[in-house]
XYZ file of C-alpha atoms in Angstrom:
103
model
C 14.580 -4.201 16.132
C 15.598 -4.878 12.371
C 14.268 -2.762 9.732
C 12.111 -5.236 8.549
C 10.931 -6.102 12.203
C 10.053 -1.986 12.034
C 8.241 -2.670 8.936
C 6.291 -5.054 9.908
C 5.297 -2.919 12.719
C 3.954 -0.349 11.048
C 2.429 -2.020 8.707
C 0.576 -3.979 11.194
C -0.387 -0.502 13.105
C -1.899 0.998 10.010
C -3.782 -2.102 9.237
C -5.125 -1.706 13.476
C -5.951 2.098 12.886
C -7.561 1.949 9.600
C -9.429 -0.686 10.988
C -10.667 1.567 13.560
C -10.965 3.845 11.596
C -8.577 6.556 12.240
C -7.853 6.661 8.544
C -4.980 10.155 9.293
C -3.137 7.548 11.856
C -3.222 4.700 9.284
C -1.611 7.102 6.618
C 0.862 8.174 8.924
C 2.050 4.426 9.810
C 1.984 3.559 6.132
C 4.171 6.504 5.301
C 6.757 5.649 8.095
C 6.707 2.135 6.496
C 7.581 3.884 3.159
C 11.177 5.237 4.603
C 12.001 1.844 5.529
C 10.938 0.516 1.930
C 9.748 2.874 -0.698
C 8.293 -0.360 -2.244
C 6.218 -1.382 0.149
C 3.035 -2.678 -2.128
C 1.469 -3.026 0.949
C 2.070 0.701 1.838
C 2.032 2.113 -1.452
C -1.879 0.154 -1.610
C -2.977 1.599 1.450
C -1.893 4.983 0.996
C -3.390 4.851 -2.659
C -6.627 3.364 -1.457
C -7.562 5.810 1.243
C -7.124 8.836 -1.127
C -9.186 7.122 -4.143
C -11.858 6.348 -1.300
C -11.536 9.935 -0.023
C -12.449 10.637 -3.522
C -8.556 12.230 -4.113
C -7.709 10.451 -7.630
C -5.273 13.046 -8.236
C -3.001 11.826 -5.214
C -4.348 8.454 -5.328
C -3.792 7.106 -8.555
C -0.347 7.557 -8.720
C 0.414 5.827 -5.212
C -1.850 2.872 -7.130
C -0.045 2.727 -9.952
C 2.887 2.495 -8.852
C 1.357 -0.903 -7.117
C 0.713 -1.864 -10.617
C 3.646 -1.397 -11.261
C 5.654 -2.804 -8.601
C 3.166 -6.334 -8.994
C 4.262 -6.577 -13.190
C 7.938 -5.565 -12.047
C 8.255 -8.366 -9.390
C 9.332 -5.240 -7.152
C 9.053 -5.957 -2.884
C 10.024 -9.150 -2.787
C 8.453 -9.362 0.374
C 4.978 -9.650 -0.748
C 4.710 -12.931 -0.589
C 2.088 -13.467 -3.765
C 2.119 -16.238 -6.829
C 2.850 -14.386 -10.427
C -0.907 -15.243 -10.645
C -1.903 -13.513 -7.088
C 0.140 -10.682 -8.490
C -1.218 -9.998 -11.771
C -5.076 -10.942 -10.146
C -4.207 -7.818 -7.564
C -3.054 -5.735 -10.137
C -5.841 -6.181 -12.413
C -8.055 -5.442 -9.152
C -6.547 -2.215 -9.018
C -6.519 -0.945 -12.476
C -10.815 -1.932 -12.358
C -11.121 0.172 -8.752
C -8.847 3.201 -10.204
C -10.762 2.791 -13.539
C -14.210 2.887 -12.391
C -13.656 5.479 -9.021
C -11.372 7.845 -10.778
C -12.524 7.145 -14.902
C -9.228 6.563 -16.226
């Protein structure tokens, strides 16, 4: 397997365990994604999303905003979004961190 073929893989496993629920499993796929590319938006998002839900801001946020950031950057080049997809997701993000951690 490639790296990216790995990287899809877990990706794809965390999006199967979180939707099953095992939310520890998903973390753990979406942090072995995160060697592979430490921009994965798609890692960095779910990492950041399951903390803010947990109601762990403090961890959270920053895992989210650097998703912001990433989006405004152009950074992972594999997301596969429009400029306008981008900045829509983004400003998604900064409304969920805004009203479930009051920043």
């Amino acid at each position: 397997q490639t790296p990216e073929e790995r990287l899809d893989q877990y990706l794809q496993l965390a999006y199967q365990a979180r939707g099953a629920g095992r939310i520890a499993e998903s973390r753990q796929w979406s942090e072995r994604a995160l060697t592979l590319n430490p921009e994965s938006i798609a890692a960095l998002n779910d990492i950041g999303t399951m903390l803010v839900r947990a109601g762990n801001c403090a961890e959270g946020a920053p895992y989210l905003q650097k998703v912001v950031d990433l989006l405004a950057s152009g950074g992972d080049h594999r997301l596969l979004l429009s400029n306008a997809s981008r900045e829509e997701l983004a400003a998604n993000i900064r409304e969920r961190l805004a009203a479930q951690c009051q920043q």
